[in-house]
Short mmCIF file of C-alpha atoms in Angstrom, two decimals:
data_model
loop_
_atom_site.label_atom_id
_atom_site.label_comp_id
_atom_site.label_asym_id
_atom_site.label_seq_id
_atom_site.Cartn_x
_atom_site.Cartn_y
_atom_site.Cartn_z
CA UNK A 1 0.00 0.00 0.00
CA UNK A 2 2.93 2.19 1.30
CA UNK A 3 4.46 1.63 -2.59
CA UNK A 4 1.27 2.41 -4.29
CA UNK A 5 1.17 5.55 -2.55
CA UNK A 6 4.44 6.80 -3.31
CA UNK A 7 4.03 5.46 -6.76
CA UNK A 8 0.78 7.84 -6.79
CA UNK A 9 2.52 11.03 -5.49
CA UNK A 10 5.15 10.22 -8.06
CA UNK A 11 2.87 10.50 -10.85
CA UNK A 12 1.82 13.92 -9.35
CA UNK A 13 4.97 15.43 -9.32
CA UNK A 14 5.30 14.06 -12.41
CA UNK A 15 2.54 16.34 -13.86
CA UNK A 16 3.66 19.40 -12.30
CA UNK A 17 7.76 19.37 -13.20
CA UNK A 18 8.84 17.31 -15.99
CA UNK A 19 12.13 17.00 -14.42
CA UNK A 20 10.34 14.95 -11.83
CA UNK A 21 9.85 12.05 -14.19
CA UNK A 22 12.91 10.45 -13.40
CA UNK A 23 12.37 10.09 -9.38
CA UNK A 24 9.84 7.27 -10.36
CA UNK A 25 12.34 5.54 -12.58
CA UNK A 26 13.56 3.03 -10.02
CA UNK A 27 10.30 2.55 -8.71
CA UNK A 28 8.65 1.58 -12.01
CA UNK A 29 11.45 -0.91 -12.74
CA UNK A 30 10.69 -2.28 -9.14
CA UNK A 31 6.97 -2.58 -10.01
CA UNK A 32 7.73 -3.89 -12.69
CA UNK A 33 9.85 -6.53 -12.27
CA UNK A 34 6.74 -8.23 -9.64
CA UNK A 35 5.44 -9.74 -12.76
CA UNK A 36 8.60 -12.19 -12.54
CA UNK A 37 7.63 -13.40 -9.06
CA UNK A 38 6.41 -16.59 -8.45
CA UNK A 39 5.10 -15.66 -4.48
CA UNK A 40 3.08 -13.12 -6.27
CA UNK A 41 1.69 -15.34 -8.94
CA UNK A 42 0.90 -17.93 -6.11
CA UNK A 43 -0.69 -15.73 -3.54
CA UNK A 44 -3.46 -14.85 -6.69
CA UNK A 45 -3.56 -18.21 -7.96
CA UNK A 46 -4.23 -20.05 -4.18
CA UNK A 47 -2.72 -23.01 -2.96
CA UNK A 48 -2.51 -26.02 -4.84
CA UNK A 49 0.40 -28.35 -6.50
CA UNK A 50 -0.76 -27.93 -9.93
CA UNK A 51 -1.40 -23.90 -9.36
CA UNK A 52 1.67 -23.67 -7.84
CA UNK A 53 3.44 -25.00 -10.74
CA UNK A 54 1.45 -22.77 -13.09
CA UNK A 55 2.83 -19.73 -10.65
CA UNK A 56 6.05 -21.01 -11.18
CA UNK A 57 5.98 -21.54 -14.78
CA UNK A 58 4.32 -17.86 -14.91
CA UNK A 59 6.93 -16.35 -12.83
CA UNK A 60 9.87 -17.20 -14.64
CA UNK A 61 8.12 -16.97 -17.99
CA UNK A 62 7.85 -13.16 -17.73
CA UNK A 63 11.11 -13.05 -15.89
CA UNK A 64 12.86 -14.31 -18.80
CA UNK A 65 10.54 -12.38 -21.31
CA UNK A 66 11.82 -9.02 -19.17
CA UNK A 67 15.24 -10.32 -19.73
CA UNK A 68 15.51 -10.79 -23.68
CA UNK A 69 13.01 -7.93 -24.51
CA UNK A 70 15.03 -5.31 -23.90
CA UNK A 71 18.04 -7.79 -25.82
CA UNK A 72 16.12 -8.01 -28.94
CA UNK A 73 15.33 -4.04 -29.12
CA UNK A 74 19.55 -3.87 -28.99
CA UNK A 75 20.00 -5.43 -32.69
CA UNK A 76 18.28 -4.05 -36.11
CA UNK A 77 18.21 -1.04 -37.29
CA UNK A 78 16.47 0.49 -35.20
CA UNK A 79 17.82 -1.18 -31.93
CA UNK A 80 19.91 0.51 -29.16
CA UNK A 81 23.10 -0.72 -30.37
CA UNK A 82 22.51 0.55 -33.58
CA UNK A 83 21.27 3.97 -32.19
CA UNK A 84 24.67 4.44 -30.51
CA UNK A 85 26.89 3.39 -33.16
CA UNK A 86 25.34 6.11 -35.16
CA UNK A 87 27.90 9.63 -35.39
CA UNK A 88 26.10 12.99 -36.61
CA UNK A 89 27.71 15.42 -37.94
CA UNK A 90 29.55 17.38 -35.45
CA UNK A 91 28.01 20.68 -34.53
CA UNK A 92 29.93 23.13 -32.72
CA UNK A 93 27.62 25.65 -30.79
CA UNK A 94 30.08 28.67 -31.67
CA UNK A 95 28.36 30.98 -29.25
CA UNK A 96 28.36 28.89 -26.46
CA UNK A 97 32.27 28.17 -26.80
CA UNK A 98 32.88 31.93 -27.58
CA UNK A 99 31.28 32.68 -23.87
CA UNK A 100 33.16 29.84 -22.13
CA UNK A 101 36.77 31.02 -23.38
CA UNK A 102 35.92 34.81 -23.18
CA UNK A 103 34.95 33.90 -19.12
CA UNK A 104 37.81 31.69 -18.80
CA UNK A 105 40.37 33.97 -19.91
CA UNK A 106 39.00 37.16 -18.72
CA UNK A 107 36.75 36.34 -14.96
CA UNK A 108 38.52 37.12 -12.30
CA UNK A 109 38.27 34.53 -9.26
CA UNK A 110 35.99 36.59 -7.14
CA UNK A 111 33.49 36.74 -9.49
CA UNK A 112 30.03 35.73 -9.41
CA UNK A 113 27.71 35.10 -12.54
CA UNK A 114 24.01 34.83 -13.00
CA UNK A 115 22.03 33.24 -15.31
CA UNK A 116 18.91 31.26 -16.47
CA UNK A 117 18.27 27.69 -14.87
CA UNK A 118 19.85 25.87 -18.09
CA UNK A 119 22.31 27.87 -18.44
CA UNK A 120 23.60 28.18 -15.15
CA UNK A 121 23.74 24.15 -15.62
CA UNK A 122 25.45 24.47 -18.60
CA UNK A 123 28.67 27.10 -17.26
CA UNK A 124 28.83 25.04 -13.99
CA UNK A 125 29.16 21.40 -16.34
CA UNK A 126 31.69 23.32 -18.74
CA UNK A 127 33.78 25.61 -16.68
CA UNK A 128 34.44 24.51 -13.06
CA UNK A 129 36.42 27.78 -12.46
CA UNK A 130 33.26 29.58 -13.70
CA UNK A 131 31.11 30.57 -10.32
CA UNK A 132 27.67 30.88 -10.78
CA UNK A 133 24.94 32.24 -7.84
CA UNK A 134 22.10 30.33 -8.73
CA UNK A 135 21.65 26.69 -8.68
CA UNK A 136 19.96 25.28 -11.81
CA UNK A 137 17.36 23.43 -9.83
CA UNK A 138 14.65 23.84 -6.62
CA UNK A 139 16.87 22.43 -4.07
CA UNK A 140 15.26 24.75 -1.25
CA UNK A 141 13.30 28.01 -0.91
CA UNK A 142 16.54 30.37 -1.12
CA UNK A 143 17.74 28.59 -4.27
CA UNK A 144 14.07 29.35 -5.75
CA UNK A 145 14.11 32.85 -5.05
CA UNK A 146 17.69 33.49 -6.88
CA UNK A 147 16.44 31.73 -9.62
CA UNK A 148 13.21 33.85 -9.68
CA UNK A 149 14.85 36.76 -8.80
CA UNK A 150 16.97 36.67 -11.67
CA UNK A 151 13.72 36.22 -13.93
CA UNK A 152 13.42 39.69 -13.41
CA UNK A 153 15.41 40.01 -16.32
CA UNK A 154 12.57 38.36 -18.52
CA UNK A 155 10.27 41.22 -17.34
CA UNK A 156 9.78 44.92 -17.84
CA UNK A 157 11.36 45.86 -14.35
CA UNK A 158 13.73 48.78 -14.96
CA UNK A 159 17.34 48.51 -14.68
CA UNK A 160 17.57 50.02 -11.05
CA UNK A 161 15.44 47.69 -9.78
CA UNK A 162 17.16 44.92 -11.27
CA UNK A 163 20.50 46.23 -10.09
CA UNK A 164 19.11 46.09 -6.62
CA UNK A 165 17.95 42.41 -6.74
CA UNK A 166 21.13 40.87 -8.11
CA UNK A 167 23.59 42.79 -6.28
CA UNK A 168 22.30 42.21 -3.21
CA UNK A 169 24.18 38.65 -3.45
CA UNK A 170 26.70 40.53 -4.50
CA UNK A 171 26.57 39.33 -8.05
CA UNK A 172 29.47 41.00 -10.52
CA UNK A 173 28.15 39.77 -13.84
CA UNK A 174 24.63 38.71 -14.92
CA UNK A 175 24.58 36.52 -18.55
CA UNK A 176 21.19 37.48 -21.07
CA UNK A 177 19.99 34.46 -22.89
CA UNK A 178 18.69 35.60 -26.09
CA UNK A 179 17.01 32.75 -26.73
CA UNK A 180 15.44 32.30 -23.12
CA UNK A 181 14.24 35.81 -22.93
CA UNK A 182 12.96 35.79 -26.47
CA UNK A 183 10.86 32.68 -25.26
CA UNK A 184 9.80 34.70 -21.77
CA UNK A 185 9.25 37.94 -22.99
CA UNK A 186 5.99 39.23 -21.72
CA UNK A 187 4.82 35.61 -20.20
CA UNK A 188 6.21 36.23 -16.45
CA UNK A 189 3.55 39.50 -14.85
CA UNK A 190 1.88 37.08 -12.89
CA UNK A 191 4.93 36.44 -10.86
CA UNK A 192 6.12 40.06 -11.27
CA UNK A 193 5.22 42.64 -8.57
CA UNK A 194 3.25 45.46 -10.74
CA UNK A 195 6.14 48.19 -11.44
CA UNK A 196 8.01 44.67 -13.14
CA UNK A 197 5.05 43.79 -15.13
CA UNK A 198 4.84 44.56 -18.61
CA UNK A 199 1.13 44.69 -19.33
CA UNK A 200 -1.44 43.02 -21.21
CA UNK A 201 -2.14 45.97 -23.75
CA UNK A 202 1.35 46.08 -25.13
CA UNK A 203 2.73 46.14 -28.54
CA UNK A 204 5.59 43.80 -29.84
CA UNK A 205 7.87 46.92 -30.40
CA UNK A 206 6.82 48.55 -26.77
CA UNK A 207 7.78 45.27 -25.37
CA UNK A 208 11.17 44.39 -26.79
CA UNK A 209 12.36 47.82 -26.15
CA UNK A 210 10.99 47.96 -22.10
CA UNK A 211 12.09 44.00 -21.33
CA UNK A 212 15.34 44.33 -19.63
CA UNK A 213 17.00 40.98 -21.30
CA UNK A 214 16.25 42.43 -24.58
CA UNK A 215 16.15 46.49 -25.19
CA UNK A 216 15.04 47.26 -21.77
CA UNK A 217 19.04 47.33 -20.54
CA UNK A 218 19.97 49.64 -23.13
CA UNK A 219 17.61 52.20 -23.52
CA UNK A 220 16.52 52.54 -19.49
CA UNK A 221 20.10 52.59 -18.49
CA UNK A 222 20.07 54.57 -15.73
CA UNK A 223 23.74 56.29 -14.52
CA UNK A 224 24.12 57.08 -10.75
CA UNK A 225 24.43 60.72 -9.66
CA UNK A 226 28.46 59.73 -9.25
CA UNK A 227 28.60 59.02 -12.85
CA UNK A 228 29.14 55.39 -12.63
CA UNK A 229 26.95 53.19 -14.77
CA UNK A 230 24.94 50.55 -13.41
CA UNK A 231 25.36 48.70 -15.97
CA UNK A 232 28.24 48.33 -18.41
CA UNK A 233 28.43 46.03 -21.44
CA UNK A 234 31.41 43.24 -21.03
CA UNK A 235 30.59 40.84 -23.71
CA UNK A 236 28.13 40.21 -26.42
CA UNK A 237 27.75 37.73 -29.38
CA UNK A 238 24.48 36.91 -31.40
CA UNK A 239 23.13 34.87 -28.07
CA UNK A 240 24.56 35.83 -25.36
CA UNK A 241 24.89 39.05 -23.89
CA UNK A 242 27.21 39.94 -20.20
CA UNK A 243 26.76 42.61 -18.25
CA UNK A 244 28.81 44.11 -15.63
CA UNK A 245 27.04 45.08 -12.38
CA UNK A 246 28.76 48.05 -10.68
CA UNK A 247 28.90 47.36 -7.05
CA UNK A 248 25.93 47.06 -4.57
CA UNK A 249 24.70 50.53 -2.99
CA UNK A 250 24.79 52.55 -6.25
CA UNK A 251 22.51 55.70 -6.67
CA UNK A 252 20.62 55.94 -10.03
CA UNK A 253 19.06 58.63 -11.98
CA UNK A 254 16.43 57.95 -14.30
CA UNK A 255 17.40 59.36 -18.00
CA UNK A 256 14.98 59.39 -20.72
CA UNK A 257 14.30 56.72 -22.82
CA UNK A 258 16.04 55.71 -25.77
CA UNK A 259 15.91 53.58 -29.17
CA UNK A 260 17.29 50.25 -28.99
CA UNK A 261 17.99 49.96 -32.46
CA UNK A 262 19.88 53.58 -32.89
CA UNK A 263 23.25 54.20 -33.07
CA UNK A 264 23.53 56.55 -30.10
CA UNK A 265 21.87 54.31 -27.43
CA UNK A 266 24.79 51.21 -28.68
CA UNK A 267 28.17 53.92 -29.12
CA UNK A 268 28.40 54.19 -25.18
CA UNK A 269 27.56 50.71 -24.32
CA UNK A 270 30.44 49.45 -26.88
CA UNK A 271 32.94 51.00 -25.05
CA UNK A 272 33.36 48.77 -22.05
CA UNK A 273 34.11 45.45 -24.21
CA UNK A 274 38.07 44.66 -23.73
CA UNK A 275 40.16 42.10 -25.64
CA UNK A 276 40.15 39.79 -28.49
CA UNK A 277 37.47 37.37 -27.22
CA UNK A 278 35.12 40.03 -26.92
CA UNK A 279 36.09 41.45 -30.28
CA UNK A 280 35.20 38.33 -31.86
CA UNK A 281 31.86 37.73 -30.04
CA UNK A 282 30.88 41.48 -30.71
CA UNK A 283 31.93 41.11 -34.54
CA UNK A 284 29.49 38.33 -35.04
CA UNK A 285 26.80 40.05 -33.49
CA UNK A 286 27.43 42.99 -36.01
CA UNK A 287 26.53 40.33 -38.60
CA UNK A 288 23.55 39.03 -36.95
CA UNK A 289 21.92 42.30 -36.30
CA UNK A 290 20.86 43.27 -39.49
CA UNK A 291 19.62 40.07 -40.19
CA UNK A 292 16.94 40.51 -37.10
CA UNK A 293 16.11 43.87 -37.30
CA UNK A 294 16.26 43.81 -41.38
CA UNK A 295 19.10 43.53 -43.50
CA UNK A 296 17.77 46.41 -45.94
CA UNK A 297 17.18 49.15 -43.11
CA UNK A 298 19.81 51.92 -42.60
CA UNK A 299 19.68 52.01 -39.56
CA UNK A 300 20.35 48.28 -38.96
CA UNK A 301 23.03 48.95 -41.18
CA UNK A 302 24.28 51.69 -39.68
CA UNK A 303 24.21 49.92 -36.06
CA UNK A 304 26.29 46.70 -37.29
CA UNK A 305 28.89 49.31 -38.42
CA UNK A 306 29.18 51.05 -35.48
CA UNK A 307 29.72 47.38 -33.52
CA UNK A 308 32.02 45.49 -36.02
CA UNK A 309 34.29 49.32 -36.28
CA UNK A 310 35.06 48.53 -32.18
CA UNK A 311 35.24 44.72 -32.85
CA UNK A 312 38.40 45.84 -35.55
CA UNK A 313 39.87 48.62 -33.14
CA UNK A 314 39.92 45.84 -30.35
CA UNK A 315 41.77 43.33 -32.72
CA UNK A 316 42.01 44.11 -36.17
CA UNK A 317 44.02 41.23 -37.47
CA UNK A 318 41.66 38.37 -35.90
CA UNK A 319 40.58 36.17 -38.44
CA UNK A 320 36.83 35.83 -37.09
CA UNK A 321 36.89 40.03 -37.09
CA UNK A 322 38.03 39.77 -40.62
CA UNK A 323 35.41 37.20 -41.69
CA UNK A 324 32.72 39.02 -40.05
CA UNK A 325 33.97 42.38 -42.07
CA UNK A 326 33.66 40.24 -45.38
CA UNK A 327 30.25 38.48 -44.49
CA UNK A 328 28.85 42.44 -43.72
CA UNK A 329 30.62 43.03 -47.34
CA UNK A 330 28.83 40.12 -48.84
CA UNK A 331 25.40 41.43 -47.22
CA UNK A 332 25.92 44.76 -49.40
CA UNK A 333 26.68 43.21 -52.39
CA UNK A 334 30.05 44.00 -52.38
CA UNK A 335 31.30 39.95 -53.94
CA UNK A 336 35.26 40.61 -54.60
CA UNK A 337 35.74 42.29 -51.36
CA UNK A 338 34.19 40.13 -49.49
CA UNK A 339 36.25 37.41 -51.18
CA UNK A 340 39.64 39.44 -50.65
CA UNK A 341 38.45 39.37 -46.62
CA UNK A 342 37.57 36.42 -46.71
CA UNK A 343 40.45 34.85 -47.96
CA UNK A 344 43.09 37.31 -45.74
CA UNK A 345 40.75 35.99 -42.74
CA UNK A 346 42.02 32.39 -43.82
CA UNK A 347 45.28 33.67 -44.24
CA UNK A 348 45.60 34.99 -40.72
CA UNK A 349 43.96 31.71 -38.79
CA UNK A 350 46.77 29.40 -40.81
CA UNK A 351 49.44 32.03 -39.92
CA UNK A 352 50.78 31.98 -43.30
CA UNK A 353 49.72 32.67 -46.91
CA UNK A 354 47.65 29.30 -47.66
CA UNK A 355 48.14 30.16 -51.42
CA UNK A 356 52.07 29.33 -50.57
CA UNK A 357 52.10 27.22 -47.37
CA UNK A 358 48.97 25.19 -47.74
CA UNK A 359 50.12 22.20 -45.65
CA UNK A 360 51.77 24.28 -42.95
CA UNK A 361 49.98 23.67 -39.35
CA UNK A 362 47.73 26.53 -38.72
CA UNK A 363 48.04 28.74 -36.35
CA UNK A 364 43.95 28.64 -34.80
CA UNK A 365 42.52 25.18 -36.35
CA UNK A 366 39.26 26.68 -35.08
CA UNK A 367 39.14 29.86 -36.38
CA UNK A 368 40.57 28.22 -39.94
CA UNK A 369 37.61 25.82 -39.56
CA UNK A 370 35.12 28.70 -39.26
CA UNK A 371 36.90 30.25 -42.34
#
């Protein structure tokens, strides 16, 4: 009765969080596996020499039915063994690895990172010298409230406020998912005090420009009356966006709203990124941006040029800085020089001239690769 019960709160929690489903994993195969027992088959068949062979006979029947099943799923093409022979074709998550190497080599050891559940997960499987302050899962109720805390991001709260929440655990970086907050956006007022919430009657524009994770950081910026930002840009690439938190305590000043998409809101924001890894992950966000916000606007245009220009005064001979220039060249129809870049961008991750040296080891496999 005791099993059945747990079995049945199991299946509960099973409904409610997905990630539940496995608790009940052991218990199922326990469950289970009372098909194969010849006490149970005899305590429903009765006592009796001929129904307790039949109990027998039942018992190990299924027992050795539960035994080869799973056997004869392993073979055929469509077995287990064949499923894990099986390679796909590799595929390298180039944002993901471009925020890994630019924390590695650039964190210091006393800081302390935010992010969403997954990928919180995600930094603290990669990067053990990575510290993040919220655990990925609902351990207990503090653990629940950094995670939801730093949901604020998803909502329309405005920078101060989020500045408040995360530095009071003394938080030195916060990570924006642009995929998570693309998915959120909007979806999170019920769990959002009312200045947070973003409202019902809101249009799609309105929205992406108040959400903090998205516009909302940019154009509600607020500086503190001793003209230190609370918020300055460390690190961006087409995903995944770092900010740096100035320390806890900071006075703000509300200035007026700004465009997202112009020019003048991104020229101050640009100049906090430092260092090559940045200048990379920057350079392909140039690229990406007009291909969001539309490839034949001017201003969209104008914006990718203003972040690819710091991107090449941060490291102008970096082969993914280079291929980024000639991919922007390709996007205005500008074929040979986009070829010349793209082939000095080659040229640069194989350290040598490949025309010349073409067997020569490069110099950044991966960056030749991306070539």
């Amino acid at each position: 009765i005791m099993q059945v019960l747990f079995l049945i709160a199991l299946i509960l929690l099973a409904g409610l969080v997905s990630r539940l489903r496995v608790l009940a994993a052991p218990l199922l195969c326990i469950v289970g596996s009372q098909i194969g027992s010849p006490e149970l088959w005899s305590s429903l068949l009765g006592p009796g020499r001929l129904r307790r062979a039949v109990a027998l006979l039942l018992g190990h029947g299924f027992s050795l039915a539960l035994i080869w099943a799973p056997l004869m799923r392993s073979f055929g093409d469509s077995g287990v063994i064949h499923r894990v022979k099986q390679v796909g074709a590799h595929s390298d998550d180039l944002d993901m690895r471009e925020l890994v190497e630019w924390a590695n080599e650039t964190l210091q050891s006393e800081t302390l990172l935010m992010a969403d559940m997954t990928l919180a997960a995600k930094l603290r499987m990669i990067s053990p010298s990575i510290r993040v302050g919220n655990h990925p899962q609902y351990e207990s109720l503090t653990s629940r409230k950094r995670n939801r805390d730093y949901y604020r991001t998803f909502s329309c709260a405005p920078p101060h406020r989020v500045h408040e929440v995360l530095s009071s655990y003394r938080v030195t970086h916060v990570v924006l998912n642009l995929n998570a907050c693309k998915a959120r956006m909007g979806k999170l007022d019920a769990f959002m005090e009312a200045p947070d919430q973003c409202g019902a009657r809101i249009g799609q524009e309105q929205l992406q420009r108040k959400t903090f994770c998205w516009g909302g950081f940019l154009t509600q910026a607020p500086n503190s009356s001793q003209g230190t930002p609370l918020f300055e840009l460390a690190f961006r690439n087409p995903v995944y966006t770092v900010l740096r938190l100035a320390p806890p305590g900071t006075a703000a000043e509300e200035q007026k709203s700004r465009s997202w998409t112009a020019t003048g809101t991104w020229k101050a924001w640009l100049e906090g990124l430092e260092g090559s890894r940045a200048a990379r992950g920057i350079a392909r966000a140039a690229v990406a941006w007009p291909k969001r916000q539309g490839a034949g606007t001017k201003k969209a245009q104008e914006v990718a040029e203003l972040q690819l220009r710091r991107a090449e005064a941060l490291a102008p001979d970096d082969p993914i800085v280079v291929l980024s220039r000639a991919e922007i060249l390709q996007m205005q129809g500008q074929g040979p020089a986009a070829y010349d870049a793209m082939a000095r961008a080659a040229d640069l991750a194989a350290g040598t001239a490949l025309s010349s040296s073409p067997s020569k080891t490069p110099q950044d496999p991966a960056a030749l690769f991306q070539v």
